[in-house]
XYZ file of C-alpha atoms in Angstrom:
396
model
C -39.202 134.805 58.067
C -38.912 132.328 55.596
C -41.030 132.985 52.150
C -43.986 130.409 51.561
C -43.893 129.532 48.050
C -47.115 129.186 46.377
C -47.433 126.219 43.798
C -48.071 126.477 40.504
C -51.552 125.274 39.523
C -51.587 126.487 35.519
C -49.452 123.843 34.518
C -49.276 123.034 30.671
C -51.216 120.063 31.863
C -53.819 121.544 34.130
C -54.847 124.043 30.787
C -54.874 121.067 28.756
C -57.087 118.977 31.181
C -59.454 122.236 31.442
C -59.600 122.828 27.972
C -60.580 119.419 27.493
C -62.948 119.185 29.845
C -65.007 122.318 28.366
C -64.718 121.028 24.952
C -66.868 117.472 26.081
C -69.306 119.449 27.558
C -69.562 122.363 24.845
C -70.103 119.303 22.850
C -73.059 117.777 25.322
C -74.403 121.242 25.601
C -74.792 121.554 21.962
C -76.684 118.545 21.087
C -79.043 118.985 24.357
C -81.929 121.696 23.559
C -82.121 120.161 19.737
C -82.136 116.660 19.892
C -85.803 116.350 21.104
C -86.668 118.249 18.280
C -84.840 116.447 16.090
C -86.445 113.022 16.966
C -89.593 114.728 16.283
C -88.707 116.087 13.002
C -86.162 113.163 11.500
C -88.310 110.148 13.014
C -91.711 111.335 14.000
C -90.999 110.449 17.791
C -93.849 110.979 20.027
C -92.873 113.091 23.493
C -92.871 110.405 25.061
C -90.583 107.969 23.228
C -88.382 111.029 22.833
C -87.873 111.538 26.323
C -87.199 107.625 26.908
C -84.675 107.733 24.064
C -82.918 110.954 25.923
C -83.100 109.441 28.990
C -81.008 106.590 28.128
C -78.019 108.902 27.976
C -78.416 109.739 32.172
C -79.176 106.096 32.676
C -76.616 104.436 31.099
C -74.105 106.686 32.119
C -75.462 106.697 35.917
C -75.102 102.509 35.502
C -71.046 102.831 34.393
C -70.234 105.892 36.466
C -69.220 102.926 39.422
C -66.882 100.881 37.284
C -65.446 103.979 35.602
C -64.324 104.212 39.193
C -62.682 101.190 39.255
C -61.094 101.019 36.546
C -60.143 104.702 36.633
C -57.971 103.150 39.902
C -56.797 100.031 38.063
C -55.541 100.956 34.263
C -53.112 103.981 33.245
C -55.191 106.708 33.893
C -53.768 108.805 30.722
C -54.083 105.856 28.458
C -58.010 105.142 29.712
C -58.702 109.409 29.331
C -57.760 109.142 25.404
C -59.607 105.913 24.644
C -62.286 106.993 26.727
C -62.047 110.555 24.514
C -61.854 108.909 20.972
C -64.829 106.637 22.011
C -66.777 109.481 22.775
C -65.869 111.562 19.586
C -67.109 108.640 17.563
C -70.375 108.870 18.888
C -71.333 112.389 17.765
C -70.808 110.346 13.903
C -73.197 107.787 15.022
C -75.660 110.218 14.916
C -74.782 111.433 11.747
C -75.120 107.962 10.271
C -78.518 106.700 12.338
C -81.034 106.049 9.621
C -83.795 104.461 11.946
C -85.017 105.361 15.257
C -83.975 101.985 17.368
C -80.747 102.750 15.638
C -80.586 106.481 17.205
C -81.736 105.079 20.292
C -78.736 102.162 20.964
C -76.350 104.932 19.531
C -77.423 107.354 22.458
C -77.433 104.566 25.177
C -74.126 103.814 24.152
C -73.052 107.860 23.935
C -74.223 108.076 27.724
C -71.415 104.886 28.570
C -69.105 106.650 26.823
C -69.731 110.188 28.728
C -69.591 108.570 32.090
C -66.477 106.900 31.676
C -64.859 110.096 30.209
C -66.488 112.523 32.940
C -64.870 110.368 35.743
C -61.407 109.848 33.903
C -60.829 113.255 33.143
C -62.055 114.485 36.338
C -59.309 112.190 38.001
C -56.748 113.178 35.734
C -57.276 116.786 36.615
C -56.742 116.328 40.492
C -53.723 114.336 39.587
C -52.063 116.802 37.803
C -53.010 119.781 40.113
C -50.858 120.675 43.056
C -52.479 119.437 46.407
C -52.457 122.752 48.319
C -54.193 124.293 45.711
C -56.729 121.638 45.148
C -59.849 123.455 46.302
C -58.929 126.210 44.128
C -58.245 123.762 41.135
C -61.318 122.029 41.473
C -63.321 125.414 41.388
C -61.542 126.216 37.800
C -62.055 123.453 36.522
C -65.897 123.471 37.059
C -65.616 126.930 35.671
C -65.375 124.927 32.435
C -68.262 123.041 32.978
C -70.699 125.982 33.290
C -69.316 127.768 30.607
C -70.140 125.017 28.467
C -73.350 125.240 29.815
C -73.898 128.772 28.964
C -72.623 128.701 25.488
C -73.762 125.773 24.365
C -77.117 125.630 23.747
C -77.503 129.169 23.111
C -75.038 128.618 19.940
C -76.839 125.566 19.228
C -80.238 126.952 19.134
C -78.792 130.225 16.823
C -77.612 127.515 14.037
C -80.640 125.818 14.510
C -82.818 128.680 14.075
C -80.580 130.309 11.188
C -79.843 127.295 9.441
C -82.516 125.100 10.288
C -79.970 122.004 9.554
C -78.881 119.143 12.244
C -76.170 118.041 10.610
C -74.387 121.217 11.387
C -74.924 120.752 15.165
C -73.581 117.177 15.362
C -70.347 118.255 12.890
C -69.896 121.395 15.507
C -70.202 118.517 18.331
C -67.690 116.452 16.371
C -65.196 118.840 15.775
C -65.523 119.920 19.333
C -64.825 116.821 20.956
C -61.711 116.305 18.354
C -60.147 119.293 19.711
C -60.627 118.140 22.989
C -59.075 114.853 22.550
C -56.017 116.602 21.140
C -55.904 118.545 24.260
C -55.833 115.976 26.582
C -53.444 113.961 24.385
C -50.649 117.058 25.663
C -51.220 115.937 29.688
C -47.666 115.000 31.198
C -49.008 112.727 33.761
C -46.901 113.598 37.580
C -44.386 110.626 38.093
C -45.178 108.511 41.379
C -42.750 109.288 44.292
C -44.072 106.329 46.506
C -44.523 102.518 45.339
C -48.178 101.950 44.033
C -49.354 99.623 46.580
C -50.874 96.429 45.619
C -54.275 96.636 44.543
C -56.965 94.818 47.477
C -59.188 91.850 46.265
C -62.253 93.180 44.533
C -64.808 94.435 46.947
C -67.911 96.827 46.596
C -65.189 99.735 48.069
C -63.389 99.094 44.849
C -66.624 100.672 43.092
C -68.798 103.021 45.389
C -66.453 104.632 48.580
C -68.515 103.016 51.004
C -67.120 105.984 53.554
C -68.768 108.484 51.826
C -72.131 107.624 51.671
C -73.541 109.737 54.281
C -72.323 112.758 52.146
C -73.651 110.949 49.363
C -77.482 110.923 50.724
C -77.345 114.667 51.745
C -75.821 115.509 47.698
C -78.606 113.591 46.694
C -81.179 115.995 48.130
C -79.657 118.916 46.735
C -79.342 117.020 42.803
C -82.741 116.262 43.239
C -83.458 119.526 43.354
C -81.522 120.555 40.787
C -82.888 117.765 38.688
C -86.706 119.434 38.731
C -85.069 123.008 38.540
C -83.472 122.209 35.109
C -85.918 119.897 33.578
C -89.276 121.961 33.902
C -88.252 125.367 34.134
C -89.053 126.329 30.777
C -92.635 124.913 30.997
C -92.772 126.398 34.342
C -92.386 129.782 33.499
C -94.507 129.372 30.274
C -97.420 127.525 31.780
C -97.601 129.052 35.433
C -95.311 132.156 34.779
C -96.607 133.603 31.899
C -92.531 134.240 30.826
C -91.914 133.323 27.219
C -88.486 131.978 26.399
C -87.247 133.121 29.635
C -84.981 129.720 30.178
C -82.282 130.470 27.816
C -81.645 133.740 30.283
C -82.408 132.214 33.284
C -79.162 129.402 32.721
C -76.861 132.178 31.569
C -77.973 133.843 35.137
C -77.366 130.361 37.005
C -74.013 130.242 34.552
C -73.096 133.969 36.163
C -73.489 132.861 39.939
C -71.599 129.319 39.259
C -68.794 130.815 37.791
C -68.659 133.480 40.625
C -68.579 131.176 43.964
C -66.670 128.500 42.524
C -63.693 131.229 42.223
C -64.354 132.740 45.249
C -64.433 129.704 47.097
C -61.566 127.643 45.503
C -59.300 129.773 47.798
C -61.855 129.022 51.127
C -61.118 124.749 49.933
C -57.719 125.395 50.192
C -57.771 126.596 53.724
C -59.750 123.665 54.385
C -63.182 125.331 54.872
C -64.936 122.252 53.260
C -67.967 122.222 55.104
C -68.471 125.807 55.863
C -68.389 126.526 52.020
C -71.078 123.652 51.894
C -73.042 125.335 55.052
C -72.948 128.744 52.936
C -73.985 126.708 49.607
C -76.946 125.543 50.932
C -77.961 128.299 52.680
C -77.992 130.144 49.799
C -79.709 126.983 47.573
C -82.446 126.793 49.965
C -82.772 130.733 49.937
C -82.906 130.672 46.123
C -85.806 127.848 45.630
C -87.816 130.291 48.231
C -87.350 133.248 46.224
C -88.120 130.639 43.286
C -91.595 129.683 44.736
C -92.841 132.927 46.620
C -91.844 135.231 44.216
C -93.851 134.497 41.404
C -92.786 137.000 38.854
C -90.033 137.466 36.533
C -87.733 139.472 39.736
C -88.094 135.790 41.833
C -87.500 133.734 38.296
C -84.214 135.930 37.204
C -83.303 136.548 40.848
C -83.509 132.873 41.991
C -81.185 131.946 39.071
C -78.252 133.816 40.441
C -78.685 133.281 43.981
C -79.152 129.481 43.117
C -75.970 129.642 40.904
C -73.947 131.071 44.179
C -75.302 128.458 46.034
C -74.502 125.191 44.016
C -71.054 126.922 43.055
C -70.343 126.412 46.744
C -71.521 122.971 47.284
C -69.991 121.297 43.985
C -66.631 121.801 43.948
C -66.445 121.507 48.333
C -68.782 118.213 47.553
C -65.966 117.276 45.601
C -63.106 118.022 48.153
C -65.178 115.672 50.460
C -64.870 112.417 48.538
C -61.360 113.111 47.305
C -60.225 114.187 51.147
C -61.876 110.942 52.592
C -59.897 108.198 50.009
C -56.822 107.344 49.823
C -55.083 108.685 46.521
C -55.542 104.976 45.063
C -58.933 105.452 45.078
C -59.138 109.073 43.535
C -61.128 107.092 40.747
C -63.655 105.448 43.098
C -64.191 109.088 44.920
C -65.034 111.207 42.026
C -67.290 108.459 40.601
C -69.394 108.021 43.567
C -69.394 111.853 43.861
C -70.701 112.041 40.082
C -73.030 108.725 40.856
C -74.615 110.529 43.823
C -75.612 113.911 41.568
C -76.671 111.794 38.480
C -79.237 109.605 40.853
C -80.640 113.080 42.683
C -80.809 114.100 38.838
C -82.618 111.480 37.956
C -85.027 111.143 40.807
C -85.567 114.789 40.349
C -86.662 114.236 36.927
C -89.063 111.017 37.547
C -90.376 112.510 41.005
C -90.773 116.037 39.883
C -92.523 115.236 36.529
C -94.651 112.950 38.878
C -95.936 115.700 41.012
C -96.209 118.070 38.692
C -98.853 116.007 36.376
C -100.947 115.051 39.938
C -100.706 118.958 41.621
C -98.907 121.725 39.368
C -94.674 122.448 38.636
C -95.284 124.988 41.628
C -95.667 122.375 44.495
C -92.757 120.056 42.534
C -90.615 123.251 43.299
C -92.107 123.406 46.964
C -90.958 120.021 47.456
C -87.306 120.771 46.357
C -87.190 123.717 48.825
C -88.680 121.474 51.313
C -86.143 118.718 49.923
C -83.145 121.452 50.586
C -84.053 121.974 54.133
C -84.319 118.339 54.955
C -80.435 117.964 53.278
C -79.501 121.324 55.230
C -80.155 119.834 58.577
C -78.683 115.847 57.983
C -75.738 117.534 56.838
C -75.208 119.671 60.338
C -76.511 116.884 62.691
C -74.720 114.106 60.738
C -72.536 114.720 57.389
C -70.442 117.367 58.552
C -69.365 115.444 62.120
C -68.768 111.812 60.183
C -66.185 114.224 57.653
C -64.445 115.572 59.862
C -63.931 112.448 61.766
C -62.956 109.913 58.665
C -61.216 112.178 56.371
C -58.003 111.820 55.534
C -56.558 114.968 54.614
């Protein structure tokens, strides 16, 4: 019997592109839980001006995240990763420098076109230099990095903050962060094309969105929704309705734990080309974890949600992912993972502008209703409708 051997996916590259990718968010995740208190200690922001200023960031880089696509498909994808990389490292000094409050404000606009265009090139760049066998498996690592950026992060953030009650700290740790990160990437040996690059089609709205993935793209959206309101109120929720004081910090290092957990068990399911049952199990499990959220209202439903929750979105992220990359062609790698990313940052943002809606007319509980409600709806397009049109258009 002739020995199947398995690729190597921990390629000199593939640590590099990892490495990278948790040092930009380790950087994001350390600026997050401070910064509104920083506008209201530095420039006497109101709430609400604060949370118009932070907004920016998600809405400028939701507005690039379609022409990072492109011209993630059209330039040197290496060469676009490190400009993309320094631009984003100079940011973090912008901060440092801001002296007024408009200032502050076009400085984090301009941060959030910066993140967009990096999140999508690096992304790319990582499924490039990963073998395709063990894609599924490669995509799940590489999220790893994500949410342990999102564990760390702010809970280091918040200790300096706390102990050394100084900002400038924070966006130096951010700085140097992202500088190590750039140096990473800088080491990526991009694969050498076997085939000719074809010739690139006349500019079209494919070129931008993949127009053959929009059905999975309205089903993600329910779910990011969701996960928009879960992530945004939770703190107040548990405060205000709860009666659980500074209970967030330990509910994301839960969410964190049950992340990490299914995306490496279910790297190895992607492989085998179980894309939509991992998605079936994910949201099984999501729409399982906002019940627990809702009916159980006591600290056993808030901590137990989080890691049932976690499970459940560390299914459908990475398979989500495997979706759009399996239904382009490898020309438009760029063009998949940016609608992919476009798709979660619009259920995001919905999630945040809806939710906060409903909360301030009812209370956070029914906003959290509605997501669960929201997650069934998603649940049953994607068995009727998303999973048949996948199976029929994709491509590998």
């Amino acid at each position: 019997m002739e020995k199947v051997v398995k690729e190597r996916l921990w390629t000199s590259s593939f640590r590099a592109v990892t490495a990278g990718n948790f040092l930009l968010f380790f950087a994001f995740y350390l600026l997050l839980p401070v910064l509104p208190m920083y506008l209201s200690e530095a420039f006497a922001a109101s709430r609400s001006t604060a949370g118009f200023i932070l907004s920016s960031y998600t809405i400028t880089a939701l507005m690039i995240r379609p022409f990072a696509g492109y011209m993630v498909d059209t330039f040197p994808r290496k060469r676009l990763l490190l400009i993309c990389y320094f631009v984003f490292l100079l940011f973090f000094g912008g901060y440092l420098l801001a002296g007024t409050l408009l200032l502050f404000a076009i400085i984090r606009a301009g941060h959030g076109i910066a993140f967009g265009l990096l999140t999508v090139s690096n992304s790319t760049v990582a499924i490039d230099v990963m073998p395709s066998s063990r894609r599924g498996e490669g995509i799940g690592y590489y999220g790893v990095s994500n949410n342990l950026a999102m564990s760390v992060g702010p809970t280091l953030s918040l200790y300096i903050h706390d102990a050394y009650a100084n900002f400038d700290y924070i966006f130096l740790l951010s700085m140097a962060s992202a500088t190590i990160g750039l140096l990473c990437v800088s080491t990526i040996k991009m694969p050498y094309r076997r085939d000719p690059v074809p010739e690139k089609p006349p500019i079209s709205l494919d070129r931008f969105l993949l127009l053959k993935g929009m059905p999975e793209a309205v089903t993600l959206i329910f779910y990011s929704f969701s996960y928009g309101v879960l992530s945004t109120y939770l703190a107040v929720y548990g405060k205000e309705e709860l009666g659980i004081e500074s209970g967030a910090g330990f509910f994301f290092i839960l969410l964190a734990v049950g992340l990490i957990l299914s995306r490496l068990a279910s790297g190895k399911w992607l492989n085998r080309g179980f894309v939509t049952r991992n998605i079936f199990l994910g949201m099984l499990l999501s729409l399982l974890g906002y019940l627990i959220f809702v009916g159980v209202r006591n600290e056993w439903g808030y901590y137990g949600a989080a890691v049932i929750l976690g499970l459940g979105y560390g299914c459908i992220c990475p398979a989500y992912q495997t979706m759009f990359i399996n239904l382009a062609p490898n020309n438009q790698r760029g063009t998949a993972n940016s609608t992919y990313l476009t798709a979660w940052d619009l259920g995001v943002g919905l999630g945040v502008l809806i939710g906060g809606q409903i909360a301030e007319l009812t209370d956070y509980a029914t906003a959290y209703a509605t997501s669960c409600v929201l997650c069934a709806i998603g649940y049953l397009l994607f068995k009727w409708k998303t999973a048949a049109h996948f199976e029929k258009y994709k491509l590998r």
